[in-house]
Amino acid sequence: MKFRLLAGASALALTAGLGAGLGACSSPDPSDGVGGGKTTIDVWLMRDSVSAAFQKDFVKAFEAAHPDIRAKVQIQEWDGIGEKVTAALASNDAPDVIEVGNTQVAQYASSGGVLDLSDKVDDLGGKDWLKGLAEPGAYEGKQYGIPYYAANRVVIYRTDLFKAAGVEASAIKTRDQWIAATKKLNKGDTQGIYLPGKMWYALAGFVWDEGGDLATGSGGKWKGALDSPEALRGMEFYEQLQALGKGPKDSDEAAPPQSDVMAKGKVAQVISTPGGANVIAEANPELKGKLGFFPIPGKTAATPGAVFTGGSDLIVPAASAKPEAAYTFIKELTGDTWQKKLAVTMSYVPNKTTLTGALAKDPGAAAMAVGASGNGHATPNTPGWAAVEAENPIKDYMTAVLTGGDPAKEAAKASEAITRAMNSSS
């Protein structure tokens, strides 16, 4: 799952000249000459994964360190990438390294077209990987996806409105403190928080905080779990928080774009990836310098709020003719040196809990890292989850509850829909 509003991403967008070509892969490079001693690997990275400058610097350093390998990086677009990757994995002419959304790994691995990299985990320092990247990168006990970078939601807040209300953001460590602060901010024509009714990733965090889950699996079968007591408590908290603003109960954060709503100047908080602050300030320059960040609070101060960890993993297609060179590329890009540089350049959370200190000077990314390293989660790790997101009964469930429906009955209905979708696609 890829977030597109990452801090700094718009300013560091890749130049159009990099293109998104899908030409022949794993082909010999004519410039190397027959038996020239070089191995050329084809790599697909996604739009906004790296800046043009970072890509240039990395490839130059990689080829200098590994003169026997040439890396040809092609930038792909997120729209339609699933079909392209599926086709590539089924072909005999796949690229050697592909960046994929972390929640997509199970779907690709189940096809049999992805190389098992379980024997590389220790070599790559896997014990320190972010849980929200490592877990979805594994399928049926084997590691197919290597954690690349992460992103998750935080609270973006108006520093001036907080000051006027006498609220100190750094003191908000628990849900109860968050609710109390939001009530203080929710006065006059100011919304304490703008939270639309269908922000299901936020709901998922609250469900995880309560010890619940979206679905549970056993013996290869999956069952929706929104009707569990834990999940119902998560929805109860969502309803309590959502009521402290004027967010629509029947739409998500994209309709209308919540950044546009906050840009109008009457909203104290939104839940978003940090890059949302850039969009808000672009829409209303008067808010530049007045936006801050803090991690989503947890039930207790000891643990930050649970968050869905989006981001990317790197895979090697089984059809790659150069798996050793592909692994060398992955080891360098996901290693400590380049992970720190990527984090600083692109404001991403690095793939290891031991590397988050690199974000100390980036307040938005640092707030993300607290959640990602302290309580990051992923959606159910099964190919069938894609069918759930396509149908998304969770959104309908949330609106039904927020508009007066019986939570238990609506949760049972949504759980049945999740069960049906997941098992029909397994």
GROMACS .gro file of C-alpha atoms in nm:
model
  426
    1MET     CA    1   0.000   0.000   0.000
    2LYS     CA    2   0.152   0.328  -0.110
    3PHE     CA    3   0.078   0.666   0.048
    4ARG     CA    4   0.105   0.952  -0.198
    5LEU     CA    5   0.107   1.247   0.041
    6LEU     CA    6   0.443   1.183   0.199
    7ALA     CA    7   0.631   1.475   0.345
    8GLY     CA    8   0.855   1.637   0.087
    9ALA     CA    9   0.751   1.406  -0.194
   10SER     CA   10   0.597   1.681  -0.406
   11ALA     CA   11   0.910   1.894  -0.383
   12LEU     CA   12   1.126   1.597  -0.468
   13ALA     CA   13   0.909   1.454  -0.744
   14LEU     CA   14   1.093   1.269  -1.016
   15THR     CA   15   1.151   1.452  -1.339
   16ALA     CA   16   0.947   1.352  -1.640
   17GLY     CA   17   1.264   1.254  -1.821
   18LEU     CA   18   1.295   0.943  -1.607
   19GLY     CA   19   0.989   0.804  -1.780
   20ALA     CA   20   0.796   0.491  -1.699
   21GLY     CA   21   0.908   0.263  -1.976
   22LEU     CA   22   0.810  -0.101  -1.977
   23GLY     CA   23   1.053  -0.224  -2.235
   24ALA     CA   24   1.219  -0.565  -2.253
   25CYS     CA   25   1.368  -0.680  -1.925
   26SER     CA   26   1.672  -0.882  -1.823
   27SER     CA   27   1.824  -0.824  -2.166
   28PRO     CA   28   2.197  -0.807  -2.231
   29ASP     CA   29   2.344  -0.461  -2.263
   30PRO     CA   30   2.504  -0.418  -2.607
   31SER     CA   31   2.756  -0.173  -2.468
   32ASP     CA   32   2.898  -0.441  -2.244
   33GLY     CA   33   3.002  -0.655  -2.535
   34VAL     CA   34   2.983  -1.032  -2.550
   35GLY     CA   35   3.154  -1.177  -2.245
   36GLY     CA   36   3.232  -0.825  -2.126
   37GLY     CA   37   3.208  -0.936  -1.765
   38LYS     CA   38   2.918  -0.709  -1.666
   39THR     CA   39   2.575  -0.818  -1.553
   40THR     CA   40   2.291  -0.579  -1.630
   41ILE     CA   41   1.990  -0.590  -1.402
   42ASP     CA   42   1.656  -0.423  -1.472
   43VAL     CA   43   1.489  -0.258  -1.175
   44TRP     CA   44   1.136  -0.120  -1.143
   45LEU     CA   45   1.094   0.149  -0.880
   46MET     CA   46   0.772   0.340  -0.830
   47ARG     CA   47   0.691   0.705  -0.892
   48ASP     CA   48   0.793   0.914  -0.585
   49SER     CA   49   0.988   0.624  -0.437
   50VAL     CA   50   1.308   0.820  -0.488
   51SER     CA   51   1.400   1.162  -0.616
   52ALA     CA   52   1.592   1.198  -0.940
   53ALA     CA   53   1.900   1.311  -0.748
   54PHE     CA   54   1.883   1.020  -0.504
   55GLN     CA   55   1.845   0.769  -0.787
   56LYS     CA   56   2.144   0.913  -0.971
   57ASP     CA   57   2.362   0.912  -0.659
   58PHE     CA   58   2.264   0.561  -0.557
   59VAL     CA   59   2.315   0.403  -0.898
   60LYS     CA   60   2.652   0.576  -0.938
   61ALA     CA   61   2.770   0.458  -0.596
   62PHE     CA   62   2.628   0.109  -0.645
   63GLU     CA   63   2.802   0.056  -0.978
   64ALA     CA   64   3.128   0.193  -0.837
   65ALA     CA   65   3.109  -0.053  -0.549
   66HIS     CA   66   3.004  -0.339  -0.780
   67PRO     CA   67   3.178  -0.277  -1.114
   68ASP     CA   68   3.057  -0.611  -1.246
   69ILE     CA   69   2.691  -0.503  -1.223
   70ARG     CA   70   2.506  -0.239  -1.418
   71ALA     CA   71   2.167  -0.124  -1.280
   72LYS     CA   72   1.903   0.004  -1.521
   73VAL     CA   73   1.626   0.167  -1.319
   74GLN     CA   74   1.285   0.228  -1.473
   75ILE     CA   75   1.025   0.438  -1.293
   76GLN     CA   76   0.673   0.299  -1.297
   77GLU     CA   77   0.337   0.461  -1.226
   78TRP     CA   78   0.115   0.337  -0.943
   79ASP     CA   79  -0.198   0.344  -1.155
   80GLY     CA   80  -0.235   0.005  -1.320
   81ILE     CA   81   0.086  -0.134  -1.173
   82GLY     CA   82  -0.084  -0.443  -1.031
   83GLU     CA   83  -0.169  -0.577  -1.374
   84LYS     CA   84   0.180  -0.497  -1.504
   85VAL     CA   85   0.353  -0.675  -1.218
   86THR     CA   86   0.123  -0.976  -1.245
   87ALA     CA   87   0.197  -1.003  -1.617
   88ALA     CA   88   0.571  -0.964  -1.559
   89LEU     CA   89   0.578  -1.236  -1.294
   90ALA     CA   90   0.399  -1.474  -1.529
   91SER     CA   91   0.639  -1.407  -1.814
   92ASN     CA   92   0.987  -1.534  -1.896
   93ASP     CA   93   1.115  -1.180  -1.935
   94ALA     CA   94   1.061  -1.021  -1.595
   95PRO     CA   95   1.272  -0.742  -1.445
   96ASP     CA   96   1.519  -0.849  -1.179
   97VAL     CA   97   1.396  -0.628  -0.893
   98ILE     CA   98   1.047  -0.483  -0.847
   99GLU     CA   99   0.918  -0.240  -0.586
  100VAL     CA  100   0.567  -0.337  -0.474
  101GLY     CA  101   0.326  -0.212  -0.210
  102ASN     CA  102   0.382  -0.404   0.113
  103THR     CA  103   0.025  -0.536   0.126
  104GLN     CA  104   0.054  -0.666  -0.232
  105VAL     CA  105   0.334  -0.915  -0.162
  106ALA     CA  106   0.105  -1.201  -0.056
  107GLN     CA  107  -0.095  -1.171  -0.377
  108TYR     CA  108   0.218  -1.187  -0.593
  109ALA     CA  109   0.386  -1.459  -0.385
  110SER     CA  110   0.080  -1.683  -0.408
  111SER     CA  111   0.123  -1.691  -0.785
  112GLY     CA  112   0.458  -1.869  -0.749
  113GLY     CA  113   0.633  -1.602  -0.950
  114VAL     CA  114   0.839  -1.448  -0.668
  115LEU     CA  115   1.172  -1.573  -0.533
  116ASP     CA  116   1.183  -1.694  -0.172
  117LEU     CA  117   1.443  -1.483   0.012
  118SER     CA  118   1.401  -1.639   0.355
  119ASP     CA  119   1.768  -1.741   0.368
  120LYS     CA  120   1.869  -1.374   0.330
  121VAL     CA  121   1.679  -1.235   0.629
  122ASP     CA  122   1.964  -1.262   0.880
  123ASP     CA  123   2.213  -1.120   0.631
  124LEU     CA  124   1.987  -0.818   0.586
  125GLY     CA  125   1.939  -0.754   0.958
  126GLY     CA  126   1.580  -0.872   0.952
  127LYS     CA  127   1.548  -0.884   1.330
  128ASP     CA  128   1.524  -0.503   1.328
  129TRP     CA  129   1.277  -0.465   1.040
  130LEU     CA  130   0.957  -0.271   1.094
  131LYS     CA  131   0.680  -0.516   1.174
  132GLY     CA  132   0.439  -0.343   0.936
  133LEU     CA  133   0.673  -0.404   0.642
  134ALA     CA  134   0.824  -0.740   0.733
  135GLU     CA  135   0.504  -0.925   0.818
  136PRO     CA  136   0.316  -0.852   0.494
  137GLY     CA  137   0.639  -0.926   0.305
  138ALA     CA  138   0.614  -1.285   0.423
  139TYR     CA  139   0.368  -1.543   0.295
  140GLU     CA  140   0.304  -1.891   0.435
  141GLY     CA  141   0.614  -1.872   0.651
  142LYS     CA  142   0.853  -1.757   0.379
  143GLN     CA  143   0.998  -1.410   0.322
  144TYR     CA  144   0.939  -1.284  -0.031
  145GLY     CA  145   0.936  -0.907   0.019
  146ILE     CA  146   1.233  -0.718   0.162
  147PRO     CA  147   1.127  -0.403   0.355
  148TYR     CA  148   1.215  -0.087   0.164
  149TYR     CA  149   1.052   0.214   0.335
  150ALA     CA  150   0.739   0.297   0.533
  151ALA     CA  151   0.484   0.570   0.593
  152ASN     CA  152   0.182   0.606   0.817
  153ARG     CA  153  -0.067   0.859   0.944
  154VAL     CA  154  -0.007   1.115   1.217
  155VAL     CA  155  -0.204   1.408   1.356
  156ILE     CA  156  -0.147   1.735   1.172
  157TYR     CA  157  -0.246   2.026   1.395
  158ARG     CA  158  -0.269   2.405   1.395
  159THR     CA  159  -0.005   2.533   1.633
  160ASP     CA  160  -0.174   2.874   1.664
  161LEU     CA  161  -0.517   2.729   1.751
  162PHE     CA  162  -0.359   2.496   2.006
  163LYS     CA  163  -0.178   2.787   2.169
  164ALA     CA  164  -0.492   3.000   2.180
  165ALA     CA  165  -0.682   2.716   2.348
  166GLY     CA  166  -0.404   2.652   2.597
  167VAL     CA  167  -0.335   2.304   2.460
  168GLU     CA  168   0.019   2.164   2.453
  169ALA     CA  169   0.050   1.907   2.173
  170SER     CA  170   0.355   1.742   2.327
  171ALA     CA  171   0.149   1.658   2.635
  172ILE     CA  172  -0.106   1.453   2.437
  173LYS     CA  173   0.008   1.095   2.491
  174THR     CA  174  -0.318   0.906   2.551
  175ARG     CA  175  -0.658   0.882   2.389
  176ASP     CA  176  -0.824   1.040   2.692
  177GLN     CA  177  -0.588   1.337   2.674
  178TRP     CA  178  -0.656   1.363   2.300
  179ILE     CA  179  -1.032   1.371   2.353
  180ALA     CA  180  -1.000   1.631   2.630
  181ALA     CA  181  -0.776   1.853   2.417
  182THR     CA  182  -1.004   1.821   2.116
  183LYS     CA  183  -1.304   1.927   2.323
  184LYS     CA  184  -1.116   2.241   2.429
  185LEU     CA  185  -1.035   2.317   2.066
  186ASN     CA  186  -1.392   2.252   1.951
  187LYS     CA  187  -1.538   2.596   2.021
  188GLY     CA  188  -1.724   2.854   1.819
  189ASP     CA  189  -1.682   2.793   1.448
  190THR     CA  190  -1.358   2.595   1.498
  191GLN     CA  191  -1.372   2.218   1.460
  192GLY     CA  192  -1.157   2.043   1.716
  193ILE     CA  193  -1.089   1.777   1.453
  194TYR     CA  194  -1.206   1.708   1.101
  195LEU     CA  195  -1.261   1.333   1.075
  196PRO     CA  196  -1.473   1.198   0.788
  197GLY     CA  197  -1.693   0.897   0.847
  198LYS     CA  198  -1.510   0.651   0.626
  199MET     CA  199  -1.142   0.685   0.720
  200TRP     CA  200  -1.112   0.312   0.770
  201TYR     CA  201  -0.735   0.304   0.818
  202ALA     CA  202  -0.780   0.524   1.126
  203LEU     CA  203  -1.050   0.288   1.249
  204ALA     CA  204  -0.817  -0.007   1.196
  205GLY     CA  205  -0.564   0.156   1.430
  206PHE     CA  206  -0.824   0.198   1.703
  207VAL     CA  207  -0.934  -0.165   1.657
  208TRP     CA  208  -0.575  -0.286   1.687
  209ASP     CA  209  -0.530  -0.073   1.998
  210GLU     CA  210  -0.817  -0.262   2.157
  211GLY     CA  211  -0.662  -0.599   2.073
  212GLY     CA  212  -0.894  -0.669   1.782
  213ASP     CA  213  -0.838  -0.714   1.410
  214LEU     CA  214  -1.017  -0.666   1.080
  215ALA     CA  215  -1.018  -1.039   1.007
  216THR     CA  216  -0.871  -1.357   1.153
  217GLY     CA  217  -0.744  -1.664   0.972
  218SER     CA  218  -0.723  -2.032   1.055
  219GLY     CA  219  -0.655  -2.334   0.837
  220GLY     CA  220  -0.644  -2.128   0.522
  221LYS     CA  221  -0.986  -1.976   0.586
  222TRP     CA  222  -1.054  -1.619   0.690
  223LYS     CA  223  -1.331  -1.462   0.891
  224GLY     CA  224  -1.425  -1.097   0.929
  225ALA     CA  225  -1.373  -0.979   1.287
  226LEU     CA  226  -1.534  -0.636   1.309
  227ASP     CA  227  -1.807  -0.783   1.533
  228SER     CA  228  -1.562  -0.885   1.808
  229PRO     CA  229  -1.593  -0.694   2.139
  230GLU     CA  230  -1.245  -0.545   2.081
  231ALA     CA  231  -1.328  -0.419   1.732
  232LEU     CA  232  -1.658  -0.275   1.853
  233ARG     CA  233  -1.468  -0.077   2.117
  234GLY     CA  234  -1.244   0.058   1.842
  235MET     CA  235  -1.548   0.178   1.649
  236GLU     CA  236  -1.692   0.331   1.965
  237PHE     CA  237  -1.380   0.544   2.006
  238TYR     CA  238  -1.390   0.645   1.640
  239GLU     CA  239  -1.750   0.760   1.684
  240GLN     CA  240  -1.657   0.961   1.993
  241LEU     CA  241  -1.369   1.136   1.816
  242GLN     CA  242  -1.560   1.197   1.494
  243ALA     CA  243  -1.840   1.370   1.685
  244LEU     CA  244  -1.598   1.645   1.793
  245GLY     CA  245  -1.595   1.788   1.441
  246LYS     CA  246  -1.822   1.838   1.145
  247GLY     CA  247  -1.678   1.574   0.914
  248PRO     CA  248  -1.924   1.405   0.679
  249LYS     CA  249  -2.045   1.066   0.796
  250ASP     CA  250  -2.091   0.925   0.445
  251SER     CA  251  -1.756   0.992   0.273
  252ASP     CA  252  -1.384   0.945   0.324
  253GLU     CA  253  -1.089   1.184   0.344
  254ALA     CA  254  -1.089   1.236  -0.034
  255ALA     CA  255  -1.446   1.368  -0.068
  256PRO     CA  256  -1.401   1.651  -0.004
  257PRO     CA  257  -1.022   1.646   0.026
  258GLN     CA  258  -0.959   1.700   0.395
  259SER     CA  259  -0.654   1.912   0.315
  260ASP     CA  260  -0.885   2.158   0.140
  261VAL     CA  261  -1.116   2.164   0.442
  262MET     CA  262  -0.831   2.237   0.682
  263ALA     CA  263  -0.694   2.500   0.448
  264LYS     CA  264  -1.010   2.707   0.505
  265GLY     CA  265  -0.875   2.787   0.850
  266LYS     CA  266  -1.142   2.650   1.083
  267VAL     CA  267  -1.003   2.304   1.160
  268ALA     CA  268  -0.759   2.236   1.444
  269GLN     CA  269  -0.658   1.877   1.354
  270VAL     CA  270  -0.670   1.614   1.083
  271ILE     CA  271  -0.534   1.259   1.064
  272SER     CA  272  -0.306   1.234   0.760
  273THR     CA  273   0.035   1.144   0.633
  274PRO     CA  274   0.271   1.438   0.701
  275GLY     CA  275   0.276   1.540   0.336
  276GLY     CA  276  -0.080   1.659   0.383
  277ALA     CA  277   0.067   1.965   0.556
  278ASN     CA  278   0.237   2.065   0.232
  279VAL     CA  279  -0.093   2.048   0.045
  280ILE     CA  280  -0.271   2.250   0.316
  281ALA     CA  281  -0.007   2.523   0.311
  282GLU     CA  282  -0.010   2.537  -0.068
  283ALA     CA  283  -0.387   2.589  -0.062
  284ASN     CA  284  -0.361   2.852   0.213
  285PRO     CA  285  -0.015   3.013   0.236
  286GLU     CA  286  -0.122   3.190   0.558
  287LEU     CA  287  -0.096   2.854   0.733
  288LYS     CA  288   0.267   2.802   0.637
  289GLY     CA  289   0.465   2.766   0.960
  290LYS     CA  290   0.148   2.707   1.161
  291LEU     CA  291   0.121   2.332   1.115
  292GLY     CA  292   0.274   2.076   1.348
  293PHE     CA  293   0.266   1.699   1.396
  294PHE     CA  294   0.227   1.446   1.673
  295PRO     CA  295   0.186   1.067   1.671
  296ILE     CA  296  -0.165   0.926   1.701
  297PRO     CA  297  -0.206   0.871   2.078
  298GLY     CA  298  -0.248   0.526   2.228
  299LYS     CA  299  -0.466   0.395   2.507
  300THR     CA  300  -0.178   0.451   2.750
  301ALA     CA  301   0.124   0.679   2.740
  302ALA     CA  302   0.354   0.378   2.730
  303THR     CA  303   0.256   0.279   2.376
  304PRO     CA  304   0.174   0.504   2.078
  305GLY     CA  305  -0.149   0.451   1.893
  306ALA     CA  306  -0.155   0.162   1.646
  307VAL     CA  307  -0.115   0.268   1.284
  308PHE     CA  308  -0.143   0.104   0.949
  309THR     CA  309   0.209   0.094   0.808
  310GLY     CA  310   0.200   0.160   0.437
  311GLY     CA  311   0.504   0.157   0.217
  312SER     CA  312   0.695  -0.072  -0.012
  313ASP     CA  313   0.890  -0.397  -0.025
  314LEU     CA  314   1.133  -0.516  -0.290
  315ILE     CA  315   1.087  -0.854  -0.460
  316VAL     CA  316   1.288  -1.064  -0.704
  317PRO     CA  317   1.081  -1.238  -0.974
  318ALA     CA  318   1.140  -1.612  -1.000
  319ALA     CA  319   1.199  -1.559  -1.371
  320SER     CA  320   1.498  -1.331  -1.310
  321ALA     CA  321   1.808  -1.472  -1.477
  322LYS     CA  322   2.030  -1.272  -1.241
  323PRO     CA  323   1.904  -1.331  -0.888
  324GLU     CA  324   2.245  -1.289  -0.723
  325ALA     CA  325   2.301  -0.947  -0.877
  326ALA     CA  326   1.940  -0.855  -0.795
  327TYR     CA  327   1.999  -0.946  -0.433
  328THR     CA  328   2.316  -0.738  -0.424
  329PHE     CA  329   2.114  -0.438  -0.543
  330ILE     CA  330   1.847  -0.496  -0.278
  331LYS     CA  331   2.105  -0.542  -0.003
  332GLU     CA  332   2.263  -0.206  -0.084
  333LEU     CA  333   1.935  -0.012  -0.121
  334THR     CA  334   1.788  -0.154   0.199
  335GLY     CA  335   2.112  -0.137   0.394
  336ASP     CA  336   2.172   0.113   0.672
  337THR     CA  337   2.376   0.366   0.474
  338TRP     CA  338   2.126   0.422   0.194
  339GLN     CA  339   1.821   0.380   0.417
  340LYS     CA  340   1.937   0.678   0.626
  341LYS     CA  341   1.993   0.884   0.312
  342LEU     CA  342   1.654   0.784   0.169
  343ALA     CA  343   1.478   0.873   0.494
  344VAL     CA  344   1.631   1.221   0.503
  345THR     CA  345   1.582   1.286   0.132
  346MET     CA  346   1.225   1.164   0.098
  347SER     CA  347   1.094   1.195   0.457
  348TYR     CA  348   1.015   0.824   0.471
  349VAL     CA  349   1.044   0.599   0.773
  350PRO     CA  350   1.346   0.369   0.719
  351ASN     CA  351   1.295  -0.007   0.718
  352LYS     CA  352   1.453  -0.074   1.059
  353THR     CA  353   1.359   0.040   1.407
  354THR     CA  354   1.727   0.108   1.472
  355LEU     CA  355   1.744   0.375   1.200
  356THR     CA  356   1.461   0.610   1.295
  357GLY     CA  357   1.704   0.852   1.460
  358ALA     CA  358   1.793   0.972   1.111
  359LEU     CA  359   1.459   1.161   1.109
  360ALA     CA  360   1.530   1.375   1.415
  361LYS     CA  361   1.531   1.699   1.214
  362ASP     CA  362   1.210   1.619   1.022
  363PRO     CA  363   0.915   1.662   1.263
  364GLY     CA  364   0.655   1.504   1.034
  365ALA     CA  365   0.862   1.197   0.955
  366ALA     CA  366   0.975   1.170   1.318
  367ALA     CA  367   0.611   1.158   1.428
  368MET     CA  368   0.549   0.885   1.171
  369ALA     CA  369   0.843   0.685   1.297
  370VAL     CA  370   0.703   0.676   1.651
  371GLY     CA  371   0.396   0.491   1.529
  372ALA     CA  372   0.569   0.276   1.269
  373SER     CA  373   0.841   0.152   1.502
  374GLY     CA  374   0.631   0.143   1.818
  375ASN     CA  375   0.295   0.004   1.704
  376GLY     CA  376   0.286  -0.048   1.328
  377HIS     CA  377   0.047  -0.299   1.172
  378ALA     CA  378  -0.055  -0.430   0.833
  379THR     CA  379  -0.384  -0.552   0.692
  380PRO     CA  380  -0.451  -0.931   0.696
  381ASN     CA  381  -0.168  -1.103   0.513
  382THR     CA  382  -0.351  -1.298   0.246
  383PRO     CA  383  -0.417  -1.259  -0.128
  384GLY     CA  384  -0.789  -1.241  -0.051
  385TRP     CA  385  -0.757  -0.904   0.124
  386ALA     CA  386  -0.743  -0.732  -0.216
  387ALA     CA  387  -1.106  -0.831  -0.271
  388VAL     CA  388  -1.203  -0.672   0.061
  389GLU     CA  389  -1.044  -0.340  -0.032
  390ALA     CA  390  -1.214  -0.349  -0.372
  391GLU     CA  391  -1.558  -0.396  -0.214
  392ASN     CA  392  -1.472  -0.222   0.115
  393PRO     CA  393  -1.765  -0.309   0.341
  394ILE     CA  394  -1.575  -0.142   0.626
  395LYS     CA  395  -1.662   0.202   0.490
  396ASP     CA  396  -2.031   0.121   0.464
  397TYR     CA  397  -2.024  -0.019   0.818
  398MET     CA  398  -1.872   0.299   0.956
  399THR     CA  399  -2.132   0.522   0.792
  400ALA     CA  400  -2.414   0.296   0.910
  401VAL     CA  401  -2.298   0.322   1.272
  402LEU     CA  402  -2.232   0.696   1.258
  403THR     CA  403  -2.581   0.759   1.119
  404GLY     CA  404  -2.754   0.570   1.397
  405GLY     CA  405  -2.732   0.204   1.304
  406ASP     CA  406  -2.688  -0.063   1.568
  407PRO     CA  407  -2.310  -0.119   1.598
  408ALA     CA  408  -2.330  -0.492   1.671
  409LYS     CA  409  -2.571  -0.566   1.386
  410GLU     CA  410  -2.381  -0.352   1.136
  411ALA     CA  411  -2.049  -0.502   1.243
  412ALA     CA  412  -2.186  -0.853   1.195
  413LYS     CA  413  -2.308  -0.760   0.848
  414ALA     CA  414  -1.968  -0.612   0.755
  415SER     CA  415  -1.784  -0.913   0.897
  416GLU     CA  416  -1.994  -1.145   0.682
  417ALA     CA  417  -1.906  -0.938   0.375
  418ILE     CA  418  -1.535  -0.952   0.463
  419THR     CA  419  -1.554  -1.328   0.514
  420ARG     CA  420  -1.725  -1.376   0.180
  421ALA     CA  421  -1.481  -1.155  -0.010
  422MET     CA  422  -1.166  -1.304   0.140
  423ASN     CA  423  -1.262  -1.667   0.089
  424SER     CA  424  -1.405  -1.621  -0.258
  425SER     CA  425  -1.066  -1.490  -0.366
  426SER     CA  426  -0.847  -1.743  -0.185
   0.00000   0.00000   0.00000
